[in-house]
Amino acid sequence: MYSRYIPPKSTPSQGKAPAASPAPPEPIQPKAALPIPISYSRYIPPQKPSAPTKQHLHFDDAEGEVDPIVADRPPTKKARLSEHLDEVDTPSDLLQDGQQPEVKPVEPEARIEKTEKKSKKDKKAKSTISGVPVDEDMAAAVGTGEVKRDKKKKKKPIKTPEEETQADDDDEIRRRHKSVFEKKAKALTTPESGETLDVQVGEDGDLMMVDVAPEQAHGLEPLPQPAPVVLDPKPTYETLPSWLAEPVRVSPKSIAPFTDFRGLAPELGLTPEIAAALATKGYKQAFAVQTVVIPLLLPQHCKSMQGDVLVAAATGSGKTLAYALPVARDISLGNRHVTKLRALVVLPTRELVRQARDVFEQMAGIFAHNGERRRAKVGIAMGSQTLQKEQTALVEREERLDPEGYESRLKRLSLDELDGYNTEDEERAEISRREDEISTLPDHTIDYKSKVDILICTPGRLVEHIKKTPGFCLDYVRWLVVDEADKLLGQDFQQWLGVVMPKLRSSKPNARSHMQTNLSGVRKVILSATMTRDLDLLADLKLRRPKLVVLEGTEDDGETGERPAEHTLPQLLQETAIKADANLKPMYLLDLLQSSHVLGLATNTLAMDLSDDTSSSGSDSELEEISKPQPTAKSSILIFTKSNETALRLSRLLSIMSPSIGSILGTLTSTGAYAERKKTLRSFSAGKLRVLVASDLIARGIDLPSLDHVINYDMPVSIESYVHRVGRTARAGKSGQAWTLFTDSEAWWFWKKGPASERIGRVGQVERLRVTEEKEAAFEVKRGRYEEALETLGKEAAELKRQQHVR
Ligand SMILES: Nc1ncnc2c1ncn2[C@@H]1O[C@H](COP(=O)(O)OP(=O)(O)OP(=O)(O)O)[C@@H](O)[C@H]1O
């Protein structure tokens, strides 16, 4: 079915490094001019000229500009086939609780566009030389060859005798000065400014930039120029503070018993009873990242406040337990009688809040010692219910005999408006005023008590409670955990950090004291699988004596002397990329799903579902040779799309094309009701559903037990997004398979060797596959039925729209 991709041998000219030059590049050759790869079972890349071509695209105004990216897109008629799936809204998946849409990084495509603009400017500049207009002949003579043609000149107007004489004079002047202009033009055409960038087909059909040598400048040679300064936009390790430059590195193999944390006094470590209780919950040994993070967060006998901890560790490596255990321990030990809000855990989505709550509940139970201690109370705030309901769940109101307080309350109420209140915080002052207005027994005041010790919340809802919930205060908070930190810090989320941080500064005596030490203050734990190293973002957290813990990707990380990758993938993750025809992507997906490597349905099911023709849909033999995990009887698959809209349409299309898959398929989008989402996730975890089509809503953090495959139907928008998506499988030391369907136009930057792939640390390599000729032929045969399915989908969508319009 698929054939192994064998990269071509590169010629010396392909490897030519672009000369560093401050001069802007010349126009880019459009993709349309590139050789079109044909499909066959064993992929042989298109022929390339041994030397870089000098055929440039001229951005002639009269002709109109050619967008090399657009030029490569398939014809409109073809595009219509998949347009139903691509009419997409903004990716609003994670926009709950006031979240902002993810800002996409500037990808190489965008950079190409920028280069074009620059080139245009450059060209414009070349049409004049030192302010003197240059005609075509001259330009050709000096080798620029890229002068804007003035078409109006071609229509020769009838000239009067005076004009004729004037024109003759002009010609004479031009002739006389021609050689002078030529020399001047040559002098101005330095080798740098004459350099040109071409887009060529690189290895694997990827596009790459190639410098083309400029035409020779005869005569005046340019003055020697100082070597251009190459600026690295990223801070190097030397520019970073030492805690960031020299993190605590953990080998992925360093698993240890929970009782065996080094450097801890016995009374501060975890007792064998706790370890036994952890084992009953499935935590038999501490995972690598836990062996370092847990001891760092447990109390230690030291003279100064223990510092904050940042954790960069692969998806599924057990980061949640690494913070939940020490936080729950600290709060359980020191909180025997009074419930106060002592720990805040902030996560970006409701699903993650619920998941973290489950782990904290487990830990609270374990540290309650079978009822010997008061169990720490865990609450959530995420906007799944009304604010009022959440307020009731979080804060308790009671009347207290307090004649003095009662008097001051009456006094405040007698003053005008908010005069008696803290006017710096107007919103809060208004709440206080409203509370004062509530009638109580004589000589009584209202007192508020937190109902929870640990609050797990989304940032938006947290801000709402801080601003609107009477009695909700952070005065006793001594833990702030920010999970999925790069997302929470990189986006606005109602400027949550700006609201929360000042509330953590105020300090009542002993309010933030940590147990078993005589130290007090707020400890911060910041985590992500794609941890940001951006000091500007981290600065907002006001970190104190921070330590960064990094889980190594491979055993020899750090030993090779090379700079370790920014993000590491799970060790047992296998990655495969399949080059797909954009117009037939759903067919590729269906075929992959039904293959023996994924769902394990018969390979000719596609034929049955799509066509009456039950002939084989192509040989799988070549793919079978590739070692892949054998499909379990009940493989489960998570498919990611780029938006809610695509997820909904793709689900429906798959169901139309294959009712057998439709019966085990669920859809998860942020537009769905929360209760519905919860139900779908539960059915998927229970194995009732085996295929889940989802938007990026659950790309981060979600722990789906025994998820075997992740399929990127649409390319993720960033490296971080890829790391999180594929990290839904191969978790907790299990193996997993990630598949990515890609087209050149959307993904060449991603698979190309270079900065993008260097940022990801992986044990193996990405296997690249192309479908065989036979398979492509089979797709063509079934294309009619596929188009019918699309038509049905279109009709359904139109009907739905009509109904919505009527309502
Ligand atoms: N010590 C342990 N022993 C066994 N299983 C564990 C242990 N620690 C964590 N796990 C399990 O590993 C899985 C992944 O853990 P967790 O969700 O905390 O990963 P994560 O590092 O937070 O991943 P992500 O970055 O995707 O959020 C969970 O199912 C969890 O129960």
PDB file of C-alpha atoms and ligand atoms in Angstrom, residues 258 282-287 290 314-321 355 484 529 701 703 728 731-732, ligand 1:
ATOM      1  CA  PHE A 258       9.020   6.626  46.080  1.00  0.00           C
ATOM      2  CA  GLY A 282      -0.962   2.280  40.032  1.00  0.00           C
ATOM      3  CA  TYR A 283       2.068   4.401  40.929  1.00  0.00           C
ATOM      4  CA  LYS A 284       4.522   1.660  41.819  1.00  0.00           C
ATOM      5  CA  GLN A 285       7.709   3.599  41.196  1.00  0.00           C
ATOM      6  CA  ALA A 286       8.471   7.242  40.646  1.00  0.00           C
ATOM      7  CA  PHE A 287       8.951   8.131  36.987  1.00  0.00           C
ATOM      8  CA  GLN A 290       9.227  12.647  39.522  1.00  0.00           C
ATOM      9  CA  ALA A 314       7.966  15.105  27.505  1.00  0.00           C
ATOM     10  CA  THR A 315       4.252  14.515  27.232  1.00  0.00           C
ATOM     11  CA  GLY A 316       3.045  11.602  29.338  1.00  0.00           C
ATOM     12  CA  SER A 317       6.120  11.624  31.574  1.00  0.00           C
ATOM     13  CA  GLY A 318       4.074  12.086  34.767  1.00  0.00           C
ATOM     14  CA  LYS A 319       4.342  15.809  35.462  1.00  0.00           C
ATOM     15  CA  THR A 320       0.910  15.977  37.157  1.00  0.00           C
ATOM     16  CA  LEU A 321       1.857  13.592  39.934  1.00  0.00           C
ATOM     17  CA  GLN A 355      -8.096  15.501  35.008  1.00  0.00           C
ATOM     18  CA  GLU A 484       0.950  23.985  30.202  1.00  0.00           C
ATOM     19  CA  ALA A 529       6.242  19.548  27.563  1.00  0.00           C
ATOM     20  CA  GLY A 701      -2.424  17.417  28.463  1.00  0.00           C
ATOM     21  CA  ASP A 703      -4.464  11.562  29.236  1.00  0.00           C
ATOM     22  CA  ARG A 728      -1.440  11.957  23.421  1.00  0.00           C
ATOM     23  CA  ARG A 731       2.461   7.916  27.423  1.00  0.00           C
ATOM     24  CA  ALA A 732       3.648   6.575  30.748  1.00  0.00           C
TER      25      ALA A 732
HETATM   26  N1  LIG B   1       4.826   6.900  38.838  1.00  0.00           N
HETATM   27  C1  LIG B   1       3.920   6.526  37.962  1.00  0.00           C
HETATM   28  N2  LIG B   1       3.661   5.214  37.769  1.00  0.00           N
HETATM   29  C2  LIG B   1       2.730   4.820  36.866  1.00  0.00           C
HETATM   30  N3  LIG B   1       2.009   5.657  36.118  1.00  0.00           N
HETATM   31  C3  LIG B   1       2.234   6.964  36.272  1.00  0.00           C
HETATM   32  C4  LIG B   1       3.186   7.472  37.190  1.00  0.00           C
HETATM   33  N4  LIG B   1       3.170   8.804  37.104  1.00  0.00           N
HETATM   34  C5  LIG B   1       2.250   9.128  36.192  1.00  0.00           C
HETATM   35  N5  LIG B   1       1.695   8.025  35.671  1.00  0.00           N
HETATM   36  C6  LIG B   1       0.679   7.974  34.602  1.00  0.00           C
HETATM   37  O1  LIG B   1       1.269   8.501  33.437  1.00  0.00           O
HETATM   38  C7  LIG B   1       0.283   9.097  32.628  1.00  0.00           C
HETATM   39  C8  LIG B   1       0.769  10.454  32.156  1.00  0.00           C
HETATM   40  O2  LIG B   1       0.915  11.314  33.248  1.00  0.00           O
HETATM   41  P1  LIG B   1       0.590  12.878  33.121  1.00  0.00           P
HETATM   42  O3  LIG B   1      -0.765  13.070  32.551  1.00  0.00           O
HETATM   43  O4  LIG B   1       0.885  13.475  34.406  1.00  0.00           O
HETATM   44  O5  LIG B   1       1.664  13.295  32.037  1.00  0.00           O
HETATM   45  P2  LIG B   1       2.188  14.737  31.678  1.00  0.00           P
HETATM   46  O6  LIG B   1       3.652  14.677  31.784  1.00  0.00           O
HETATM   47  O7  LIG B   1       1.475  15.741  32.482  1.00  0.00           O
HETATM   48  O8  LIG B   1       1.772  14.824  30.158  1.00  0.00           O
HETATM   49  P3  LIG B   1       1.304  16.097  29.299  1.00  0.00           P
HETATM   50  O9  LIG B   1       2.517  16.907  29.035  1.00  0.00           O
HETATM   51  O10 LIG B   1       0.748  15.489  28.065  1.00  0.00           O
HETATM   52  O11 LIG B   1       0.303  16.815  30.109  1.00  0.00           O
HETATM   53  C9  LIG B   1      -0.979   9.172  33.456  1.00  0.00           C
HETATM   54  O12 LIG B   1      -1.852   8.147  33.025  1.00  0.00           O
HETATM   55  C10 LIG B   1      -0.512   8.880  34.855  1.00  0.00           C
HETATM   56  O13 LIG B   1      -1.490   8.203  35.620  1.00  0.00           O
END
